[in-house]
Short mmCIF file of C-alpha atoms in Angstrom, two decimals:
data_model
loop_
_atom_site.label_atom_id
_atom_site.label_comp_id
_atom_site.label_asym_id
_atom_site.label_seq_id
_atom_site.Cartn_x
_atom_site.Cartn_y
_atom_site.Cartn_z
CA UNK A 289 87.79 117.59 115.36
CA UNK A 290 84.90 118.07 112.43
CA UNK A 291 84.72 115.44 109.92
CA UNK A 292 85.02 115.31 106.13
CA UNK A 293 82.95 113.25 104.07
CA UNK A 294 86.61 111.92 102.60
CA UNK A 295 88.06 112.11 106.34
CA UNK A 296 85.29 109.82 107.03
CA UNK A 297 86.17 107.27 103.87
CA UNK A 298 89.30 107.93 104.76
CA UNK A 299 89.56 106.85 108.28
CA UNK A 300 87.53 103.36 106.77
CA UNK A 301 89.78 102.57 104.40
CA UNK A 302 92.61 103.14 107.59
CA UNK A 303 90.39 100.94 109.91
CA UNK A 304 90.19 98.52 106.94
CA UNK A 305 93.54 97.71 106.35
CA UNK A 306 94.73 97.16 109.61
CA UNK A 307 91.80 94.77 110.60
CA UNK A 308 92.66 92.78 107.13
CA UNK A 309 96.86 93.38 108.03
CA UNK A 310 96.10 92.78 111.52
CA UNK A 311 94.04 88.64 110.17
CA UNK A 312 97.24 87.93 108.77
CA UNK A 313 99.24 88.34 111.17
CA UNK A 314 98.06 85.74 113.11
CA UNK A 315 99.34 82.15 113.47
CA UNK A 316 97.15 80.62 111.28
CA UNK A 317 97.38 82.16 107.80
CA UNK A 318 100.99 84.07 108.87
CA UNK A 319 102.84 81.24 107.52
CA UNK A 320 101.87 81.88 104.43
CA UNK A 321 105.12 84.08 102.77
CA UNK A 322 102.43 85.91 100.56
CA UNK A 323 100.47 86.65 103.66
CA UNK A 324 103.38 88.58 105.22
CA UNK A 325 104.05 90.17 103.07
CA UNK A 326 100.56 91.56 101.84
CA UNK A 327 99.93 92.07 105.53
CA UNK A 328 103.58 94.64 105.27
CA UNK A 329 101.91 96.11 102.03
CA UNK A 330 98.61 97.70 103.27
CA UNK A 331 100.27 98.93 106.69
CA UNK A 332 102.23 101.17 104.34
CA UNK A 333 98.83 101.44 102.63
CA UNK A 334 97.10 102.93 105.64
CA UNK A 335 100.20 105.22 106.70
CA UNK A 336 100.01 106.18 103.41
CA UNK A 337 96.34 107.04 103.58
CA UNK A 338 97.44 108.48 107.36
CA UNK A 339 99.48 111.08 105.61
CA UNK A 340 96.26 112.38 103.95
CA UNK A 341 94.39 111.58 106.40
CA UNK A 342 96.08 114.24 109.39
CA UNK A 343 96.32 116.55 106.87
CA UNK A 344 92.33 116.29 106.42
CA UNK A 345 91.17 117.58 109.47
CA UNK A 346 95.02 119.76 110.89
CA UNK A 347 96.11 116.75 113.12
CA UNK A 348 99.50 117.75 110.87
CA UNK A 349 99.89 121.08 112.48
CA UNK A 350 99.19 119.93 115.71
CA UNK A 351 101.25 117.25 115.68
CA UNK A 352 104.77 118.33 112.53
CA UNK A 353 106.74 115.75 113.89
CA UNK A 354 104.27 112.45 112.19
CA UNK A 355 103.77 114.55 109.20
CA UNK A 356 106.12 112.79 106.40
CA UNK A 357 105.59 109.42 108.68
CA UNK A 358 102.84 108.03 106.29
CA UNK A 359 104.30 109.59 103.50
CA UNK A 360 108.05 107.36 104.37
CA UNK A 361 106.33 104.17 105.16
CA UNK A 362 103.69 103.96 102.12
CA UNK A 363 107.47 104.38 99.54
CA UNK A 364 107.86 100.47 100.73
CA UNK A 365 104.60 99.70 98.88
CA UNK A 366 105.44 99.26 95.78
CA UNK A 367 107.91 97.21 95.92
CA UNK A 368 106.27 94.89 98.36
CA UNK A 369 103.60 94.14 95.81
CA UNK A 370 106.02 93.63 93.98
CA UNK A 371 106.95 90.65 96.20
CA UNK A 372 103.32 89.36 97.19
CA UNK A 373 102.97 89.24 93.11
CA UNK A 374 106.01 86.79 93.19
CA UNK A 375 105.22 85.15 95.82
CA UNK A 376 101.94 84.50 94.11
CA UNK A 377 103.12 82.94 91.51
CA UNK A 378 105.35 81.31 92.68
CA UNK A 379 104.86 78.81 94.93
CA UNK A 380 108.42 78.57 96.75
CA UNK A 381 109.00 82.17 96.85
CA UNK A 382 111.27 83.90 99.90
CA UNK A 383 112.07 85.84 101.66
CA UNK A 384 116.25 86.73 101.28
CA UNK A 385 118.91 89.61 102.38
CA UNK A 386 118.69 90.09 99.19
CA UNK A 387 115.70 91.30 98.68
CA UNK A 388 116.25 94.67 100.99
CA UNK A 389 117.72 96.26 97.86
CA UNK A 390 114.09 97.13 97.16
CA UNK A 391 114.16 99.11 100.94
CA UNK A 392 116.53 100.85 99.17
CA UNK A 393 113.66 104.24 98.11
CA UNK A 394 112.03 104.68 101.23
CA UNK A 395 115.55 104.48 102.82
CA UNK A 396 116.70 107.34 100.76
CA UNK A 397 114.38 109.24 100.92
CA UNK A 398 113.73 108.47 105.08
CA UNK A 399 117.59 110.55 105.81
CA UNK A 400 117.05 113.78 103.58
CA UNK A 401 113.35 113.47 105.46
CA UNK A 402 116.01 112.95 108.66
CA UNK A 403 118.39 116.54 107.65
CA UNK A 404 116.01 118.91 105.78
CA UNK A 405 112.69 118.13 108.54
CA UNK A 406 112.80 115.76 111.65
CA UNK A 407 115.57 117.70 112.62
CA UNK A 408 114.83 120.86 112.05
CA UNK A 409 113.32 123.34 115.22
CA UNK A 410 109.33 122.53 115.74
CA UNK A 411 109.22 126.50 113.60
CA UNK A 412 110.41 125.54 110.87
CA UNK A 413 108.47 122.46 111.02
CA UNK A 414 105.95 124.59 111.04
CA UNK A 415 106.63 126.79 108.22
CA UNK A 416 107.62 124.29 105.58
CA UNK A 417 104.00 122.80 107.04
CA UNK A 418 102.29 125.96 106.33
CA UNK A 419 104.29 127.06 102.66
CA UNK A 420 102.96 123.37 101.77
CA UNK A 421 99.15 123.94 99.39
CA UNK A 422 97.90 120.95 99.01
CA UNK A 423 98.61 117.29 100.79
CA UNK A 424 101.67 115.05 100.23
CA UNK A 425 102.99 117.69 97.98
CA UNK A 426 107.03 117.00 99.23
CA UNK A 427 108.83 121.19 99.13
CA UNK A 428 111.94 119.65 96.18
CA UNK A 429 110.36 118.89 92.95
CA UNK A 430 112.34 117.66 91.77
CA UNK A 431 112.82 114.88 94.57
CA UNK A 432 108.70 114.00 93.47
CA UNK A 433 109.09 113.45 90.05
CA UNK A 434 112.09 110.97 91.83
CA UNK A 435 109.85 109.45 93.85
CA UNK A 436 106.99 108.86 91.25
CA UNK A 437 109.16 107.11 88.88
CA UNK A 438 110.64 105.23 90.84
CA UNK A 439 106.69 104.09 92.65
CA UNK A 440 105.92 103.77 88.77
CA UNK A 441 108.35 101.61 87.25
CA UNK A 442 107.53 99.28 90.50
CA UNK A 443 104.38 99.18 89.06
CA UNK A 444 104.82 98.66 85.45
CA UNK A 445 107.30 96.03 86.16
CA UNK A 446 105.13 93.48 89.06
CA UNK A 447 102.67 94.15 85.96
CA UNK A 448 104.86 93.12 83.44
CA UNK A 449 105.34 89.81 85.17
CA UNK A 450 101.55 88.72 86.09
CA UNK A 451 101.59 89.75 82.08
CA UNK A 452 104.99 86.50 81.31
CA UNK A 453 103.61 84.90 84.21
CA UNK A 454 99.69 84.41 82.45
CA UNK A 455 101.04 83.46 78.86
CA UNK A 456 103.67 80.75 81.52
CA UNK A 457 100.31 79.07 82.79
CA UNK A 458 98.77 78.74 79.15
CA UNK A 459 101.99 76.63 78.53
CA UNK A 460 101.10 73.96 81.49
CA UNK A 461 97.65 74.26 81.78
CA UNK A 462 94.09 73.67 79.59
CA UNK A 463 92.50 75.83 82.28
CA UNK A 464 93.64 79.27 83.71
CA UNK A 465 90.98 80.11 85.27
CA UNK A 466 91.62 81.77 88.12
CA UNK A 467 95.55 81.05 87.98
CA UNK A 468 96.40 84.21 85.81
CA UNK A 469 96.27 87.22 89.11
CA UNK A 470 93.79 88.87 86.09
CA UNK A 471 92.43 90.88 89.81
CA UNK A 472 95.70 91.73 90.77
CA UNK A 473 97.02 92.39 87.14
CA UNK A 474 94.10 95.45 87.18
CA UNK A 475 94.76 96.76 90.33
CA UNK A 476 97.46 97.34 89.82
CA UNK A 477 97.42 99.07 86.83
CA UNK A 478 94.43 100.89 88.23
CA UNK A 479 96.96 102.23 90.64
CA UNK A 480 99.79 102.55 88.29
CA UNK A 481 97.40 105.14 86.91
CA UNK A 482 96.52 106.79 90.02
CA UNK A 483 100.60 107.23 90.49
CA UNK A 484 100.22 108.83 87.66
CA UNK A 485 97.78 111.14 87.69
CA UNK A 486 99.85 112.25 91.54
CA UNK A 487 102.81 112.68 89.48
CA UNK A 488 100.77 115.42 87.37
CA UNK A 489 99.40 116.70 90.35
CA UNK A 490 102.64 116.71 91.98
CA UNK A 491 104.41 118.68 88.72
CA UNK A 492 101.73 121.25 88.49
CA UNK A 493 101.24 122.43 91.91
CA UNK A 494 105.50 123.39 91.78
CA UNK A 495 105.41 124.02 88.05
CA UNK A 496 102.27 125.63 87.83
CA UNK A 497 101.11 126.30 91.03
CA UNK A 498 97.64 124.80 90.50
CA UNK A 499 96.04 125.70 93.22
CA UNK A 500 93.41 122.70 93.38
CA UNK A 501 91.39 122.32 96.83
CA UNK A 502 93.55 120.28 99.07
CA UNK A 503 89.51 118.79 100.07
CA UNK A 504 89.06 117.44 96.33
CA UNK A 505 92.71 115.47 96.58
CA UNK A 506 91.76 114.07 99.93
CA UNK A 507 88.39 113.04 98.85
CA UNK A 508 90.40 111.61 95.59
CA UNK A 509 92.34 109.74 98.33
CA UNK A 510 89.81 109.00 100.39
CA UNK A 511 87.88 107.36 97.38
CA UNK A 512 90.73 105.58 96.13
CA UNK A 513 92.30 104.24 99.64
CA UNK A 514 88.49 102.80 99.82
CA UNK A 515 87.79 100.99 96.37
CA UNK A 516 91.96 99.73 96.16
CA UNK A 517 91.55 98.31 100.25
CA UNK A 518 88.31 96.67 99.50
CA UNK A 519 88.87 95.01 95.26
CA UNK A 520 92.17 93.84 97.32
CA UNK A 521 90.08 92.25 100.44
CA UNK A 522 87.77 91.31 98.04
CA UNK A 523 90.68 88.82 95.72
CA UNK A 524 93.48 88.26 97.72
CA UNK A 525 91.90 85.97 100.21
CA UNK A 526 90.97 83.63 98.22
CA UNK A 527 93.56 83.75 96.85
CA UNK A 528 95.72 80.89 97.71
CA UNK A 529 93.28 78.67 98.07
CA UNK A 530 92.59 78.91 94.88
CA UNK A 531 96.00 78.23 93.31
CA UNK A 532 98.91 78.94 95.60
CA UNK A 533 101.22 79.43 92.64
CA UNK A 534 103.84 77.61 90.26
CA UNK A 535 106.03 74.96 91.64
CA UNK A 536 109.51 74.39 91.50
CA UNK A 537 109.03 71.63 88.70
CA UNK A 538 106.15 73.78 86.91
CA UNK A 539 108.55 77.32 86.72
CA UNK A 540 111.66 74.80 85.30
CA UNK A 541 109.25 73.17 82.81
CA UNK A 542 108.21 76.41 81.90
CA UNK A 543 111.59 77.74 81.13
CA UNK A 544 112.84 75.26 79.86
CA UNK A 545 110.77 75.95 76.42
CA UNK A 546 112.66 78.89 76.49
CA UNK A 547 116.07 77.42 76.82
CA UNK A 548 116.17 75.63 73.99
CA UNK A 549 117.14 75.29 70.78
CA UNK A 550 114.32 75.83 67.99
CA UNK A 551 114.05 71.65 67.47
CA UNK A 552 112.24 70.25 63.33
CA UNK A 553 108.97 68.43 62.87
CA UNK A 554 110.60 65.94 61.06
CA UNK A 555 112.13 62.58 63.66
CA UNK A 556 111.32 61.49 67.65
CA UNK A 557 109.21 64.90 67.10
CA UNK A 558 106.73 64.04 64.70
CA UNK A 559 106.36 60.50 66.13
CA UNK A 560 105.26 61.57 69.69
CA UNK A 561 102.55 64.16 68.04
CA UNK A 562 101.26 60.89 66.21
CA UNK A 563 101.14 59.16 69.13
CA UNK A 564 99.62 61.97 70.87
CA UNK A 565 97.02 62.50 67.85
CA UNK A 566 95.70 58.88 68.25
CA UNK A 567 95.37 59.27 72.63
CA UNK A 568 93.19 62.75 72.67
CA UNK A 569 91.06 60.81 70.13
CA UNK A 570 90.63 58.13 71.69
CA UNK A 571 91.38 58.41 75.44
CA UNK A 572 89.93 61.76 74.70
CA UNK A 573 91.79 63.80 78.22
CA UNK A 574 90.76 67.30 77.64
CA UNK A 575 87.44 66.45 79.17
CA UNK A 576 89.14 66.79 81.96
CA UNK A 577 88.82 70.56 82.78
CA UNK A 578 91.33 70.75 85.05
CA UNK A 579 94.06 68.43 82.49
CA UNK A 580 97.90 70.12 83.31
CA UNK A 581 100.72 69.44 80.46
CA UNK A 582 102.62 67.07 83.85
CA UNK A 583 99.16 64.96 83.95
CA UNK A 584 99.09 64.27 79.59
CA UNK A 585 102.44 62.88 79.32
CA UNK A 586 102.59 60.83 82.37
CA UNK A 587 99.60 59.79 80.01
CA UNK A 588 101.75 58.58 77.20
CA UNK A 589 104.29 58.03 79.02
CA UNK A 590 106.89 60.63 77.83
CA UNK A 591 109.06 63.49 80.17
CA UNK A 592 106.82 66.71 80.75
CA UNK A 593 109.29 68.58 79.34
CA UNK A 594 109.68 67.26 75.88
CA UNK A 595 105.51 66.88 75.37
CA UNK A 596 105.67 70.70 76.25
CA UNK A 597 108.70 71.25 73.83
CA UNK A 598 106.89 69.64 71.16
CA UNK A 599 103.40 70.87 71.44
CA UNK A 600 104.81 74.53 71.49
CA UNK A 601 106.93 73.99 68.62
CA UNK A 602 105.18 71.04 66.36
CA UNK A 603 102.34 72.98 66.46
CA UNK A 604 103.20 76.32 67.28
CA UNK A 605 100.36 76.32 70.39
CA UNK A 606 100.56 76.13 73.77
CA UNK A 607 99.24 73.63 76.29
CA UNK A 608 95.83 75.62 76.66
CA UNK A 609 95.29 76.25 72.72
CA UNK A 610 96.54 72.89 72.16
CA UNK A 611 94.04 71.39 74.51
CA UNK A 612 91.72 74.54 73.27
CA UNK A 613 91.33 73.18 69.71
CA UNK A 614 90.23 69.85 70.68
CA UNK A 615 87.21 70.79 73.50
CA UNK A 616 85.32 73.01 70.72
CA UNK A 617 85.79 70.70 67.81
CA UNK A 618 83.89 68.41 71.35
CA UNK A 619 81.34 71.22 71.78
CA UNK A 620 80.52 71.33 67.98
CA UNK A 621 79.45 67.34 67.33
CA UNK A 622 77.75 68.13 70.77
CA UNK A 623 75.77 71.07 69.78
CA UNK A 624 75.14 69.43 66.08
CA UNK A 625 73.75 66.45 67.38
CA UNK A 626 70.75 68.93 68.55
CA UNK A 627 69.29 66.77 71.69
CA UNK A 628 66.68 69.27 73.29
CA UNK A 629 67.45 68.12 76.57
CA UNK A 630 70.25 69.06 76.88
CA UNK A 631 71.52 73.14 77.26
CA UNK A 632 74.88 75.25 76.29
CA UNK A 633 75.74 75.22 79.66
CA UNK A 634 75.71 71.33 79.81
CA UNK A 635 77.41 71.15 76.47
CA UNK A 636 80.61 73.49 77.82
CA UNK A 637 81.00 71.36 80.60
CA UNK A 638 81.09 68.29 78.98
CA UNK A 639 83.47 69.55 76.63
CA UNK A 640 85.69 70.22 79.51
CA UNK A 641 85.75 74.01 80.04
CA UNK A 642 84.57 74.82 83.03
CA UNK A 643 83.54 78.48 82.00
CA UNK A 644 81.31 80.61 80.62
CA UNK A 645 83.53 83.24 79.34
CA UNK A 646 86.31 81.00 78.47
CA UNK A 647 84.38 79.30 76.41
CA UNK A 648 82.22 81.41 74.73
CA UNK A 649 85.81 83.74 73.48
CA UNK A 650 87.23 80.84 72.27
CA UNK A 651 84.25 79.42 70.82
CA UNK A 652 83.60 82.35 68.53
CA UNK A 653 86.56 82.56 67.52
CA UNK A 654 86.56 79.51 66.27
CA UNK A 655 83.67 79.38 64.16
CA UNK A 656 82.71 83.05 64.69
CA UNK A 657 79.54 82.57 65.94
CA UNK A 658 78.48 81.64 69.36
CA UNK A 659 77.05 78.90 71.02
CA UNK A 660 74.02 79.11 70.68
CA UNK A 661 73.86 80.69 66.54
CA UNK A 662 76.05 77.48 65.90
CA UNK A 663 72.98 75.55 67.03
CA UNK A 664 70.55 77.34 65.99
CA UNK A 665 72.36 75.95 61.94
CA UNK A 666 71.71 72.64 62.65
#
């Protein structure tokens, strides 16, 4: 059997996926729900790549009973990625029987394939396989479109959840670096683009009878698969170490801001704001790069829920923006001091920032210039 470069790349990605899944299923890593869900996700991804590999190498015609198995198993990936994202966002996330609803697409499509393909004689199976011009293109254009739309719906829902999670993080922490799961959001946006192209490809194969080469389809699948699995390996294994998700208390605290009715600045809110301002000026807690709303509330001796609501409704800012303003003011003061022995990077750390990109973005937004340009003015 002759293997093309695309076939080798597909095989490599499949082996990488299997190796990653095996690692995640080891006893020391299996205990985390996120690792179990990630293992299941990469296995379904490997199955999808396996479908393309079988068709590209001609093995599907030699073993027709294996055809479409990878496609069917791959239908579980989008819902597993949705649950995986949930497990990364919330520390107390647990799998419950109700989550089985997310496998509905797999069971429905599998039932259709059992009747229309797997129960057919071998001769009919071969005719079905030989009549399709491209790997992964289903016989029914309606079914193909429905599958793609469901998968894209899951990916959109997951991306939306991650965006909302990013907003939540900014209400609780002054350092959001590596907490917002931006890597996963980027991965899913790219994956959604691939599925959109796949939808257009399937429609063109059915409606316009496109004669796109199967080799091109295999090559695109190989490159996409290789990039996807390697990007996942680089980031996913680091995530539980960097940030293990919000606790139940932190989640309730973030939700309380949305549930409580808006209050005016008069009364106890204005008194708390006055205390908060004095504390920020005198104790300078913002110099702690990992300051959270709970830590600041303990310093003031008030409930974190009350402090968070006061900042949001009284100042019209989230916690991240509130602390960032003090840090920028500190950085400006230090830059104006014009100590030639102090670097911009040291000013950044001394002001409470621990991310150069966050510091530069926030500083330019507040002053209209970069930190180095600002220093040059003084």
